[in-house]
PDB file of C-alpha atoms in Angstrom:
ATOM      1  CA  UNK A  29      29.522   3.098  17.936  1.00  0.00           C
ATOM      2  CA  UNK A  30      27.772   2.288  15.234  1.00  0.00           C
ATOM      3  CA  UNK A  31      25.948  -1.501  15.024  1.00  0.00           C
ATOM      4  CA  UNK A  32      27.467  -4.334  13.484  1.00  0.00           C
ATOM      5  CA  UNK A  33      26.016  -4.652   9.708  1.00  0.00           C
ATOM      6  CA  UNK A  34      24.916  -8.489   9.009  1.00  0.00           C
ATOM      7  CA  UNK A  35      22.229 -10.560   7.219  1.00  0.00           C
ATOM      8  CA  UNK A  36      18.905 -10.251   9.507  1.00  0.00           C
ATOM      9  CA  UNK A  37      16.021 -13.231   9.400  1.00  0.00           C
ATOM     10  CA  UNK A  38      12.613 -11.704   9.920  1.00  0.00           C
ATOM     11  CA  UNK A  39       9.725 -14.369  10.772  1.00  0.00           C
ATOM     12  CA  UNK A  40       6.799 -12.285  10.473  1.00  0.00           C
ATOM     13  CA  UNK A  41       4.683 -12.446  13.550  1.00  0.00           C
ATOM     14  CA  UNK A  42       3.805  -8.623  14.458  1.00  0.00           C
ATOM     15  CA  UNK A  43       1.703  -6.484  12.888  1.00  0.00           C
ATOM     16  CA  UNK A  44       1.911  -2.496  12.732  1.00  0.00           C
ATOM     17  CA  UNK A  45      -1.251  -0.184  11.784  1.00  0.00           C
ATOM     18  CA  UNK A  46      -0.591   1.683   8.935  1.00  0.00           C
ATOM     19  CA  UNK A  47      -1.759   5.519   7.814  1.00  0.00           C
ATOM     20  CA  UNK A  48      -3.551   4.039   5.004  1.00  0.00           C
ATOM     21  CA  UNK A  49      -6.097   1.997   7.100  1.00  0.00           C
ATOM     22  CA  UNK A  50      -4.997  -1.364   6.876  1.00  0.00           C
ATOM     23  CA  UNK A  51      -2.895  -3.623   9.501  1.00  0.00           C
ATOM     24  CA  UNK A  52       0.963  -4.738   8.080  1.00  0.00           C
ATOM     25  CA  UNK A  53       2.887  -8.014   8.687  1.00  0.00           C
ATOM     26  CA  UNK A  54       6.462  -6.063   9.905  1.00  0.00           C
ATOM     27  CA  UNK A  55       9.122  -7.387   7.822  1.00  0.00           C
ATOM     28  CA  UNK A  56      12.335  -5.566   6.269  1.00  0.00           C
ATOM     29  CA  UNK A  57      12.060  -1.912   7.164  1.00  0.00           C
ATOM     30  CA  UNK A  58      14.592   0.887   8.621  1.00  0.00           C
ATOM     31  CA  UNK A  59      12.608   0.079  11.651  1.00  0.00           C
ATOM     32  CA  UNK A  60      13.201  -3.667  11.846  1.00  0.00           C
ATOM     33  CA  UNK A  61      16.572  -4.550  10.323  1.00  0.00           C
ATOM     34  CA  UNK A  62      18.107  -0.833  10.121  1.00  0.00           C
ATOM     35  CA  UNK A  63      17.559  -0.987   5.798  1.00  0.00           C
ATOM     36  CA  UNK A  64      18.351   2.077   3.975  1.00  0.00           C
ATOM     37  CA  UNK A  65      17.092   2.072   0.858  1.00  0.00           C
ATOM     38  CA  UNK A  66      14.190  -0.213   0.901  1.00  0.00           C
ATOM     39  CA  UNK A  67      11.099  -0.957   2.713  1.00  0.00           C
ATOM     40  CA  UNK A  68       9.282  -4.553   2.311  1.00  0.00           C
ATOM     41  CA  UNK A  69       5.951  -5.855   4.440  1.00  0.00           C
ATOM     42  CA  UNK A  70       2.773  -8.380   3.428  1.00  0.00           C
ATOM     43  CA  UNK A  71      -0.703  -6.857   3.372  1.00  0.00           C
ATOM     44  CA  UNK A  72      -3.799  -8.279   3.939  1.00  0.00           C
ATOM     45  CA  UNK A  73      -7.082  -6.583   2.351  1.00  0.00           C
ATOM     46  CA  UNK A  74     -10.046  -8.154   4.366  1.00  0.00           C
ATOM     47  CA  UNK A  75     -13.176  -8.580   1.829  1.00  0.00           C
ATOM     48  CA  UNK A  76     -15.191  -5.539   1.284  1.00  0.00           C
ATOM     49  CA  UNK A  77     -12.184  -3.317   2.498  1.00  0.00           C
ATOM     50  CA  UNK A  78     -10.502  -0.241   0.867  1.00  0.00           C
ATOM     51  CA  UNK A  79      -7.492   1.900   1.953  1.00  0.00           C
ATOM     52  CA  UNK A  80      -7.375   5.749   2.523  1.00  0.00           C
ATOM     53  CA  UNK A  81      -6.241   7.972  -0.495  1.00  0.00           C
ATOM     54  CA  UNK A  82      -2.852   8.302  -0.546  1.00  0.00           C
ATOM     55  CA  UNK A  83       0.384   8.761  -2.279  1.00  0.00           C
ATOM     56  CA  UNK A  84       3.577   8.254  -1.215  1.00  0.00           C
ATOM     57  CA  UNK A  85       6.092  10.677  -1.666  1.00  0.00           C
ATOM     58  CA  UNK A  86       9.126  10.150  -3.634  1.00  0.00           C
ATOM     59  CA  UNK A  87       9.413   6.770  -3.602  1.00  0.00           C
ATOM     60  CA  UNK A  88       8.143   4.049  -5.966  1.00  0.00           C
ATOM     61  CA  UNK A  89       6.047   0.754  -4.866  1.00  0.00           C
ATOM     62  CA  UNK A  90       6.305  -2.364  -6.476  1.00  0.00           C
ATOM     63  CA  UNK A  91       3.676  -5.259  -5.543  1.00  0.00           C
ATOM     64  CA  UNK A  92       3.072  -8.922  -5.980  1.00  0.00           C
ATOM     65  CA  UNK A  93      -0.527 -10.010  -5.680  1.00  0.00           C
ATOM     66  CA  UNK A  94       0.489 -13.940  -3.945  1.00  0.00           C
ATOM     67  CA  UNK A  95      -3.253 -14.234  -3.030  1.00  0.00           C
ATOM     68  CA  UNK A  96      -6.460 -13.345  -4.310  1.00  0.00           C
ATOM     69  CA  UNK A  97      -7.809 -10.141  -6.347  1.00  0.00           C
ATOM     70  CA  UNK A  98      -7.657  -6.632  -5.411  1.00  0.00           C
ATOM     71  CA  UNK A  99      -8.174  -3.316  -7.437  1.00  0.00           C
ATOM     72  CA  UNK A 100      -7.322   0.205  -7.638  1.00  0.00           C
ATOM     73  CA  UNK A 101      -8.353   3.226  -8.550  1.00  0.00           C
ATOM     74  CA  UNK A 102      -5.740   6.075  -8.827  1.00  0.00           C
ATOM     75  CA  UNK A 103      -4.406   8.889 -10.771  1.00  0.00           C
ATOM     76  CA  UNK A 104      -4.120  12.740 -10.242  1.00  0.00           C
ATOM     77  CA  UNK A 105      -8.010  12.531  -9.130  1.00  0.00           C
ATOM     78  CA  UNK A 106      -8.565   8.587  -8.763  1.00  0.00           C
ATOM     79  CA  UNK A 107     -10.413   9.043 -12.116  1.00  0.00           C
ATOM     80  CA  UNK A 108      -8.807   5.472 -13.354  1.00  0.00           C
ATOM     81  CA  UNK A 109      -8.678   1.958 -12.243  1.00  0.00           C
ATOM     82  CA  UNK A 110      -7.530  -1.733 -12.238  1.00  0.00           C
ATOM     83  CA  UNK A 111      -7.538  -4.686 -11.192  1.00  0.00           C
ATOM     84  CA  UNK A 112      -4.594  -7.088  -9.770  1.00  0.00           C
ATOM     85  CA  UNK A 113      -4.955 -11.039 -10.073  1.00  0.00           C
ATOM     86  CA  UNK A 114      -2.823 -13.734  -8.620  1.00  0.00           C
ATOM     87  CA  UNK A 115       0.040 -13.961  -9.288  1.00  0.00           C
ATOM     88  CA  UNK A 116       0.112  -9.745 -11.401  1.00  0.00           C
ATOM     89  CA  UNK A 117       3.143  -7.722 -10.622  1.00  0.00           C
ATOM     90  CA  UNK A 118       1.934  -4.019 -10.460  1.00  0.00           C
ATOM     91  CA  UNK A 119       4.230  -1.004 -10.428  1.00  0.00           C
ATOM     92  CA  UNK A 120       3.086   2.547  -8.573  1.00  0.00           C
ATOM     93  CA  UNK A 121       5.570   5.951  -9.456  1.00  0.00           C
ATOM     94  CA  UNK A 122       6.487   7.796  -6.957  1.00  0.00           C
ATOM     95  CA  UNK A 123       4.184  10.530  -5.743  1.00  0.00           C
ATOM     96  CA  UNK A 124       0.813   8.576  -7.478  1.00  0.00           C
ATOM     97  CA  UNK A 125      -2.181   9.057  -5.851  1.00  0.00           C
ATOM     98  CA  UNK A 126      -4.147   5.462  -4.952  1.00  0.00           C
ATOM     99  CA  UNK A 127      -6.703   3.739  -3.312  1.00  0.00           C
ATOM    100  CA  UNK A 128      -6.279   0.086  -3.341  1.00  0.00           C
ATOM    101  CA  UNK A 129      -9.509  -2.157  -2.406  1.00  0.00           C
ATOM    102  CA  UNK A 130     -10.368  -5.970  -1.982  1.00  0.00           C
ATOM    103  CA  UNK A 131     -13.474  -5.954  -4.368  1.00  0.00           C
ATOM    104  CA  UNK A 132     -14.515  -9.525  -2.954  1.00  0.00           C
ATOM    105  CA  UNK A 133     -17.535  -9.291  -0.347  1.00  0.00           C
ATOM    106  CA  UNK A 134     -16.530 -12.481   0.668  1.00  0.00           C
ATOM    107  CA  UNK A 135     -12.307 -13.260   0.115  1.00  0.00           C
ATOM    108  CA  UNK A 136      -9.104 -11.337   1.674  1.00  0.00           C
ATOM    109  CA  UNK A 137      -6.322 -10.670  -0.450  1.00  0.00           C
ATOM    110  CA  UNK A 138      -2.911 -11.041  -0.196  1.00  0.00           C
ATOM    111  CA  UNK A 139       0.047  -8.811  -1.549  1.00  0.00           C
ATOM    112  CA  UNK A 140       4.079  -8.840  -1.269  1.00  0.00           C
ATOM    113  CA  UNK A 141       4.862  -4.882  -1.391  1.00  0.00           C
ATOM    114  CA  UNK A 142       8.390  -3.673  -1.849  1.00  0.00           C
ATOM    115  CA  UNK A 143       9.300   0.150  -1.725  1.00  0.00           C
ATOM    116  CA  UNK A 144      12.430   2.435  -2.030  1.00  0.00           C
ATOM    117  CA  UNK A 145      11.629   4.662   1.172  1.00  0.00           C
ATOM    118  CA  UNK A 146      13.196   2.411   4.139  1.00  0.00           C
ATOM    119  CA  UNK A 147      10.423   3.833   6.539  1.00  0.00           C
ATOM    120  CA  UNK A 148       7.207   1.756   6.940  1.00  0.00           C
ATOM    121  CA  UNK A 149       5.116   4.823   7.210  1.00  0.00           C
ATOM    122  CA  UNK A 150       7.616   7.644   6.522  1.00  0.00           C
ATOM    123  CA  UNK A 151       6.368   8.988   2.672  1.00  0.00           C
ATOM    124  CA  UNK A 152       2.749   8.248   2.981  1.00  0.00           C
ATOM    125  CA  UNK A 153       0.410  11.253   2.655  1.00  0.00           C
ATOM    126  CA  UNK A 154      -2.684  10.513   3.201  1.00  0.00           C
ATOM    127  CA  UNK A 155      -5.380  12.468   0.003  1.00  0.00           C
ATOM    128  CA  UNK A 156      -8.833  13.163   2.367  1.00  0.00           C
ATOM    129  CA  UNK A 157      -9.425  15.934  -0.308  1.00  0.00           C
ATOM    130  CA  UNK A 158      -9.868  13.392  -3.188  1.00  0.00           C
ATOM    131  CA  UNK A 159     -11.738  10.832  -1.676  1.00  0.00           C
ATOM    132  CA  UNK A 160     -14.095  13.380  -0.885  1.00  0.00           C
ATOM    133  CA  UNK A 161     -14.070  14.035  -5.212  1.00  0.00           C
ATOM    134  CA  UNK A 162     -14.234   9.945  -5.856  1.00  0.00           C
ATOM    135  CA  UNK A 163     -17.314  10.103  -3.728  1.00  0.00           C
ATOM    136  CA  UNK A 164     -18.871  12.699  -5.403  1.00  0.00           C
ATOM    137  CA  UNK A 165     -17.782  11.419  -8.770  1.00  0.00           C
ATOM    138  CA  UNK A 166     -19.655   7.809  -8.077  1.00  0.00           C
ATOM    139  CA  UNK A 167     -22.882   9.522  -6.217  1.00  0.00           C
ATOM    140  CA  UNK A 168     -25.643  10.358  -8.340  1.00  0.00           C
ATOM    141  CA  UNK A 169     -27.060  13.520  -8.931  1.00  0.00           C
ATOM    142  CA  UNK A 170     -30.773  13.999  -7.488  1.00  0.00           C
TER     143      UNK A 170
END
């Protein structure tokens, strides 16, 4: 029997610990409301704090910064960056490498993030190969 399809309220008071490195308010998800095309949840960037490299895999990410600043470096090798305000709507393709930070030493930030895979954690691949070249790229050379 398959369950009853309805509306679904979500009052976000759990947490889940995500690939990336950084702890999720649950909200709409396959998991959570049985969605099927789209995953939503609330991130928190404590100050000082970056997120593994990562991509996720067929499925694009839209965010809305609601608190704060954060930045990001990405591409094929992380090679280019920005930074989100307040209140900046960003767009990630599907399969682009990242590695969002909170820049502030002293401030979290706060983002909306909406994506088409359903699955909280399903697409994300974590990228240990190019942090290990965005480390080398910002150490200097003895």
């Amino acid at each position: 029997m398959e369950p009853t399809r309805s509306c679904r309220l979500i009052r976000s008071s759990r947490t889940y610990h995500g690939k990336q490195g950084f702890d999720y308010a649950e909200a709409i998800s396959k998991e959570s409301v049985d969605s099927q095309g789209i995953c939503m949840h609330l991130l928190t960037i404590p100050p000082g704090k970056r997120a593994k490299a990562h991509l996720h895999e067929q499925h694009e990410t839209a965010i809305y910064m609601l608190k704060g600043k954060s930045a990001m470096w990405y591409g094929e090798k992380l090679d280019q960056h920005m930074e989100v305000e307040e209140g900046d709507f960003l767009y990630i393709p599907a399969g682009m490498p990242h590695m969002p930070y909170n820049p502030s030493e002293s401030e979290p930030c706060t983002a909306l993030l909406a994506r088409t895979d359903p699955n909280e954690q399903e697409s994300v691949r974590l990228l240990p190969e190019l942090e290990t070249i965005w480390q080398k790229q910002r150490t200097p050379a003895d």
